[in-house]
């Protein structure tokens, strides 16, 4: 059978663009649906549970696929990818089945209010006119830019610098998302009414700074070679990411209700768009940073070190933005309590 590298690359690019489009559209719509459907004092907790399930799915899939990939061969990669693709499609259909149910009449008044907006542009203008919402939009964009910048370079880094196999690097991604899950779960539980510790903005600052420290560790890890605790470093990065993410979600759901005419869905759409654009741009910028640094230095070690350090600086900038939000009327107690209560209830059920 004939082979064509250019055709394969073209199909791969189209596939990745389609995946990104679908993830962005579905994720934003789901958060908007949660904001519109959940009771006001349960929105943050509901959104957190949604994210926890997503992160758990990513972690389980990555670890499982990583184990199945070894011993690695191109044919084995194709087979595993095909199986994962089919399973993901089937699970997606099951997840979407009757998702909205027959409750559209319950939200008739809210839908009518939202329809008064002439479009997404007006929603952006409204959010941008609100100083607190504007600051939060910038925070979401910068923090998600930092969050996603390592997404496409971590596995190649582990393979090239530490000599890990494709299966092992995939498992490493699973370890990272296990850390994200643990961070979100712990911070969510600490937000329960009986264990409340710190505000949403405080945890955002902590998570961003800790993420910066973890990325700095990755930037210097190549100096120590295989003696560096790479898995622990990656888990710490994931844990820190989870801590800031769950606090940001709580803040987002709390701020969503502050708009005109109960426009939770529209506000969530704006913030979801900021998150989606930053996520896609971050992954692209991470790879560009590595390529540019490698072209200038001629060293893969230097290239990855520079890229991870720049990402750490982005997290420091995110922490400063979150610190600025702390000086404003950042919602915390009610949504913090609800978030922890719902997450705690899910843990008890498990």
Coordinates of C-alpha atoms in Angstrom, one line a residue:
X1 CA 0.0 0.0 0.0
X2 CA 1.3 3.4 -1.0
X3 CA 2.2 6.1 1.6
X4 CA 2.1 9.9 1.4
X5 CA 3.7 12.0 4.2
X6 CA 2.1 15.2 2.9
X7 CA -1.4 13.7 2.8
X8 CA -0.9 12.2 6.2
X9 CA 0.1 15.5 7.7
X10 CA -2.8 17.3 6.0
X11 CA -5.3 14.8 7.5
X12 CA -3.6 15.1 10.9
X13 CA -3.8 18.9 10.9
X14 CA -7.5 18.7 9.9
X15 CA -8.2 16.2 12.6
X16 CA -6.5 18.2 15.3
X17 CA -8.3 21.4 14.2
X18 CA -11.6 19.5 14.3
X19 CA -10.8 18.1 17.8
X20 CA -9.9 21.6 19.0
X21 CA -13.1 23.1 17.6
X22 CA -15.2 20.4 19.1
X23 CA -13.6 20.6 22.5
X24 CA -13.9 24.3 22.6
X25 CA -17.5 24.4 21.5
X26 CA -18.6 21.6 23.8
X27 CA -16.7 22.8 26.8
X28 CA -18.0 26.4 26.6
X29 CA -21.6 25.2 26.0
X30 CA -21.4 22.8 28.9
X31 CA -20.2 25.4 31.4
X32 CA -22.9 27.8 30.1
X33 CA -25.5 25.0 30.6
X34 CA -24.3 24.4 34.1
X35 CA -24.5 28.1 34.9
X36 CA -28.0 28.3 33.6
X37 CA -29.3 25.1 35.1
X38 CA -27.7 24.8 38.5
X39 CA -29.1 26.7 41.4
X40 CA -27.2 29.8 42.2
X41 CA -25.6 28.5 45.4
X42 CA -24.5 25.3 43.7
X43 CA -23.1 26.5 40.5
X44 CA -19.4 26.5 41.5
X45 CA -19.7 23.0 43.0
X46 CA -21.5 21.7 39.9
X47 CA -18.8 23.1 37.6
X48 CA -16.1 21.7 39.8
X49 CA -17.6 18.2 39.6
X50 CA -17.8 18.5 35.8
X51 CA -14.1 19.4 35.6
X52 CA -13.2 16.7 38.0
X53 CA -14.9 14.1 35.8
X54 CA -13.1 15.5 32.8
X55 CA -9.7 15.4 34.4
X56 CA -10.3 11.9 35.8
X57 CA -11.2 10.7 32.3
X58 CA -8.0 12.2 30.8
X59 CA -5.8 10.8 33.6
X60 CA -7.3 7.3 33.3
X61 CA -7.1 7.3 29.5
X62 CA -3.5 8.5 29.4
X63 CA -2.2 6.0 32.0
X64 CA -4.1 3.1 30.4
X65 CA -3.0 4.0 26.8
X66 CA 0.6 4.5 28.0
X67 CA 0.8 1.0 29.4
X68 CA -0.8 -0.5 26.2
X69 CA 1.6 1.4 23.9
X70 CA 4.7 -0.4 25.1
X71 CA 6.4 -2.2 23.4
X72 CA 6.1 0.6 20.9
X73 CA 5.7 0.2 17.2
X74 CA 4.0 2.5 14.6
X75 CA 1.4 -0.2 13.9
X76 CA 0.6 -0.5 17.6
X77 CA 0.2 3.2 17.8
X78 CA -2.3 3.2 14.9
X79 CA -4.2 0.4 16.5
X80 CA -4.4 2.0 19.9
X81 CA -5.3 5.4 18.5
X82 CA -8.1 3.8 16.4
X83 CA -9.6 2.0 19.4
X84 CA -9.4 5.1 21.6
X85 CA -11.1 7.2 18.9
X86 CA -14.0 4.8 18.5
X87 CA -14.5 4.5 22.3
X88 CA -14.3 8.3 22.7
X89 CA -17.0 8.7 20.0
X90 CA -19.3 6.2 21.6
X91 CA -18.8 7.7 25.1
X92 CA -19.6 11.1 23.6
X93 CA -22.9 10.0 22.1
X94 CA -23.9 8.4 25.5
X95 CA -22.9 11.6 27.3
X96 CA -25.0 13.8 25.0
X97 CA -28.0 11.6 25.0
X98 CA -30.9 13.6 26.5
X99 CA -28.5 16.0 28.2
X100 CA -30.9 18.9 28.1
X101 CA -34.0 16.8 28.7
X102 CA -37.4 18.4 28.5
X103 CA -36.8 21.4 30.8
X104 CA -36.5 24.2 28.2
X105 CA -39.7 25.7 29.5
X106 CA -38.2 26.2 32.9
X107 CA -35.7 28.6 31.4
X108 CA -38.1 30.4 29.0
X109 CA -37.8 33.7 30.9
X110 CA -34.0 33.5 31.1
X111 CA -33.7 32.6 27.4
X112 CA -35.9 35.5 26.5
X113 CA -33.8 37.8 28.5
X114 CA -30.6 36.5 26.8
X115 CA -32.1 37.0 23.4
X116 CA -32.3 40.7 24.0
X117 CA -28.5 40.8 23.3
X118 CA -27.9 41.4 19.6
X119 CA -25.0 38.9 19.6
X120 CA -21.7 37.8 21.0
X121 CA -20.2 41.2 20.2
X122 CA -22.6 43.0 22.5
X123 CA -21.9 40.4 25.2
X124 CA -18.2 41.1 25.0
X125 CA -18.8 44.8 25.1
X126 CA -21.0 44.4 28.3
X127 CA -18.4 42.2 30.0
X128 CA -15.6 44.5 29.0
X129 CA -17.4 47.5 30.4
X130 CA -17.5 45.8 33.9
X131 CA -14.1 46.4 35.5
X132 CA -14.2 43.3 37.6
X133 CA -15.4 41.1 34.7
X134 CA -12.7 42.6 32.5
X135 CA -10.0 41.9 35.0
X136 CA -11.2 38.4 35.4
X137 CA -11.3 37.9 31.6
X138 CA -7.7 38.9 31.4
X139 CA -6.8 36.6 34.3
X140 CA -8.5 33.7 32.6
X141 CA -6.7 34.3 29.3
X142 CA -3.2 34.7 30.8
X143 CA -3.6 31.8 33.3
X144 CA -4.9 29.4 30.6
X145 CA -2.2 30.5 28.3
X146 CA 0.3 29.5 30.9
X147 CA -1.6 26.3 31.7
X148 CA -1.7 25.0 28.2
X149 CA 1.8 26.1 27.0
X150 CA 3.4 22.9 28.3
X151 CA 0.6 20.7 26.9
X152 CA 2.3 19.8 23.6
X153 CA 6.0 19.9 24.7
X154 CA 6.0 17.9 28.0
X155 CA 5.9 14.5 26.4
X156 CA 8.6 15.2 23.7
X157 CA 10.7 16.8 26.4
X158 CA 10.5 13.6 28.6
X159 CA 11.3 11.4 25.6
X160 CA 14.1 13.5 24.2
X161 CA 15.8 14.6 27.4
X162 CA 15.1 11.7 29.7
X163 CA 14.9 8.9 27.2
X164 CA 11.4 7.8 28.0
X165 CA 9.5 5.6 25.6
X166 CA 6.2 6.8 23.9
X167 CA 4.3 4.7 26.4
X168 CA 6.1 6.2 29.4
X169 CA 5.6 9.7 28.2
X170 CA 1.9 9.1 27.7
X171 CA 1.8 7.7 31.3
X172 CA 3.6 10.9 32.4
X173 CA 0.7 12.9 31.0
X174 CA -1.6 10.7 33.1
X175 CA 0.4 11.4 36.2
X176 CA 0.1 15.1 35.5
X177 CA -3.7 14.9 35.2
X178 CA -3.8 12.8 38.3
X179 CA -2.1 15.7 40.1
X180 CA -4.7 18.1 38.6
X181 CA -7.5 15.9 39.9
X182 CA -5.9 15.7 43.4
X183 CA -5.4 19.4 43.5
X184 CA -9.0 20.2 42.5
X185 CA -10.4 17.6 44.9
X186 CA -8.3 18.8 47.9
X187 CA -9.0 22.5 47.4
X188 CA -12.7 21.7 46.7
X189 CA -13.0 19.7 50.0
X190 CA -11.1 22.5 51.9
X191 CA -13.9 24.8 50.7
X192 CA -16.6 22.9 52.5
X193 CA -18.5 24.8 55.2
X194 CA -16.7 22.8 58.0
X195 CA -13.2 23.0 56.6
X196 CA -13.2 26.4 54.7
X197 CA -9.6 27.5 54.3
X198 CA -8.8 30.6 52.3
X199 CA -10.6 32.5 49.6
X200 CA -11.0 31.7 46.0
X201 CA -8.6 34.4 44.9
X202 CA -6.0 33.3 47.5
X203 CA -6.1 29.7 46.2
X204 CA -5.8 31.1 42.6
X205 CA -2.6 33.0 43.7
X206 CA -1.2 30.0 45.4
X207 CA -1.9 27.7 42.5
X208 CA -0.4 30.0 40.0
X209 CA 2.8 30.6 42.0
X210 CA 3.1 26.9 42.8
X211 CA 2.7 26.1 39.1
X212 CA 5.5 28.6 38.3
X213 CA 7.8 26.8 40.8
X214 CA 7.0 23.4 39.3
X215 CA 7.7 24.7 35.8
X216 CA 11.0 26.2 37.0
X217 CA 11.9 22.8 38.3
X218 CA 11.3 21.3 34.8
X219 CA 13.4 24.1 33.3
X220 CA 16.4 23.0 35.4
X221 CA 15.7 19.3 35.5
X222 CA 17.8 18.6 32.4
X223 CA 20.9 19.7 34.4
X224 CA 20.5 16.8 36.7
X225 CA 19.5 14.1 34.2
X226 CA 17.8 10.9 35.3
X227 CA 18.5 11.7 39.0
X228 CA 15.8 14.4 38.8
X229 CA 12.4 13.2 40.2
X230 CA 10.6 13.9 36.9
X231 CA 7.3 12.1 37.8
X232 CA 7.1 13.9 41.2
X233 CA 7.8 17.3 39.5
X234 CA 5.1 16.6 36.9
X235 CA 2.6 15.6 39.6
X236 CA 3.4 18.7 41.5
X237 CA 2.7 20.8 38.4
X238 CA -0.6 19.1 37.9
X239 CA -1.6 19.5 41.6
X240 CA -0.8 23.2 41.4
X241 CA -2.7 23.6 38.2
X242 CA -5.7 21.9 39.8
X243 CA -5.6 24.2 42.8
X244 CA -5.7 27.3 40.7
X245 CA -8.2 25.9 38.3
X246 CA -10.9 24.9 40.8
X247 CA -10.6 28.3 42.5
X248 CA -10.9 30.0 39.1
X249 CA -14.0 28.0 38.3
X250 CA -15.6 28.9 41.6
X251 CA -14.9 32.6 40.9
X252 CA -16.2 32.3 37.3
X253 CA -19.5 30.8 38.4
X254 CA -20.0 33.4 41.1
X255 CA -19.3 36.3 38.7
X256 CA -21.5 34.9 36.0
X257 CA -24.7 36.0 37.9
X258 CA -23.6 39.6 38.1
X259 CA -24.5 40.5 34.5
X260 CA -27.5 42.3 33.1
X261 CA -30.8 40.3 32.7
X262 CA -29.4 37.2 34.2
X263 CA -27.0 36.6 31.3
X264 CA -25.1 33.7 33.0
X265 CA -24.8 31.8 29.8
X266 CA -23.5 34.7 27.8
X267 CA -20.9 35.7 30.4
X268 CA -19.8 32.1 30.6
X269 CA -19.6 32.1 26.8
X270 CA -17.2 35.1 26.8
X271 CA -15.0 33.6 29.5
X272 CA -15.2 30.2 27.8
X273 CA -14.0 31.9 24.6
X274 CA -11.1 33.5 26.4
X275 CA -10.2 30.2 27.9
X276 CA -10.5 28.3 24.6
X277 CA -8.5 30.9 22.6
X278 CA -5.8 31.0 25.2
X279 CA -5.7 27.2 25.4
X280 CA -5.2 26.7 21.7
X281 CA -2.7 29.6 21.5
X282 CA -0.8 28.4 24.5
X283 CA -0.2 25.0 23.0
X284 CA 1.0 26.6 19.8
X285 CA 3.2 29.1 21.5
X286 CA 4.8 26.4 23.6
X287 CA 6.0 24.5 20.5
X288 CA 7.1 27.7 18.8
X289 CA 9.1 28.8 21.8
X290 CA 10.9 25.4 21.8
X291 CA 11.6 25.6 18.0
X292 CA 12.8 29.2 18.1
X293 CA 15.0 28.6 21.2
X294 CA 16.5 25.5 19.6
X295 CA 17.1 27.3 16.4
X296 CA 19.0 30.0 18.2
X297 CA 20.9 27.9 20.7
X298 CA 21.3 24.7 18.7
X299 CA 20.5 22.8 21.9
X300 CA 17.3 20.9 22.8
X301 CA 18.2 21.1 26.5
X302 CA 18.4 24.9 26.3
X303 CA 15.3 25.1 24.2
X304 CA 13.1 23.2 26.6
X305 CA 14.6 25.0 29.6
X306 CA 13.8 28.4 28.1
X307 CA 10.3 27.4 27.1
X308 CA 9.4 26.1 30.6
X309 CA 10.9 29.2 32.3
X310 CA 8.8 31.5 30.1
X311 CA 5.7 29.5 31.1
X312 CA 6.7 29.9 34.7
X313 CA 6.8 33.7 34.2
X314 CA 3.4 33.6 32.7
X315 CA 2.1 31.9 35.9
X316 CA 3.8 34.6 38.0
X317 CA 1.9 37.2 35.9
X318 CA -1.3 35.3 36.4
X319 CA -0.7 35.3 40.2
X320 CA -0.3 39.1 40.1
X321 CA -3.5 39.4 38.2
X322 CA -5.3 37.2 40.7
X323 CA -3.8 39.2 43.5
X324 CA -5.3 42.3 41.9
X325 CA -8.7 40.6 41.9
X326 CA -8.3 40.0 45.7
X327 CA -8.5 43.8 46.2
X328 CA -11.9 43.9 44.5
X329 CA -15.1 42.4 45.6
X330 CA -14.2 38.9 44.7
X331 CA -17.1 36.5 45.5
X332 CA -16.0 33.8 47.8
X333 CA -17.8 32.5 50.8
X334 CA -21.2 31.3 49.5
X335 CA -19.8 29.7 46.3
X336 CA -16.7 28.4 48.2
X337 CA -19.0 26.7 50.7
X338 CA -21.3 25.3 48.0
X339 CA -18.3 24.1 45.9
X340 CA -16.8 22.2 48.9
X341 CA -20.1 20.8 50.0
X342 CA -20.9 19.3 46.5
X343 CA -17.4 18.0 46.0
X344 CA -17.4 16.5 49.5
X345 CA -20.7 14.8 48.8
X346 CA -19.3 13.3 45.6
X347 CA -16.3 12.0 47.6
X348 CA -18.6 10.4 50.2
X349 CA -20.7 8.7 47.5
X350 CA -17.5 7.3 46.0

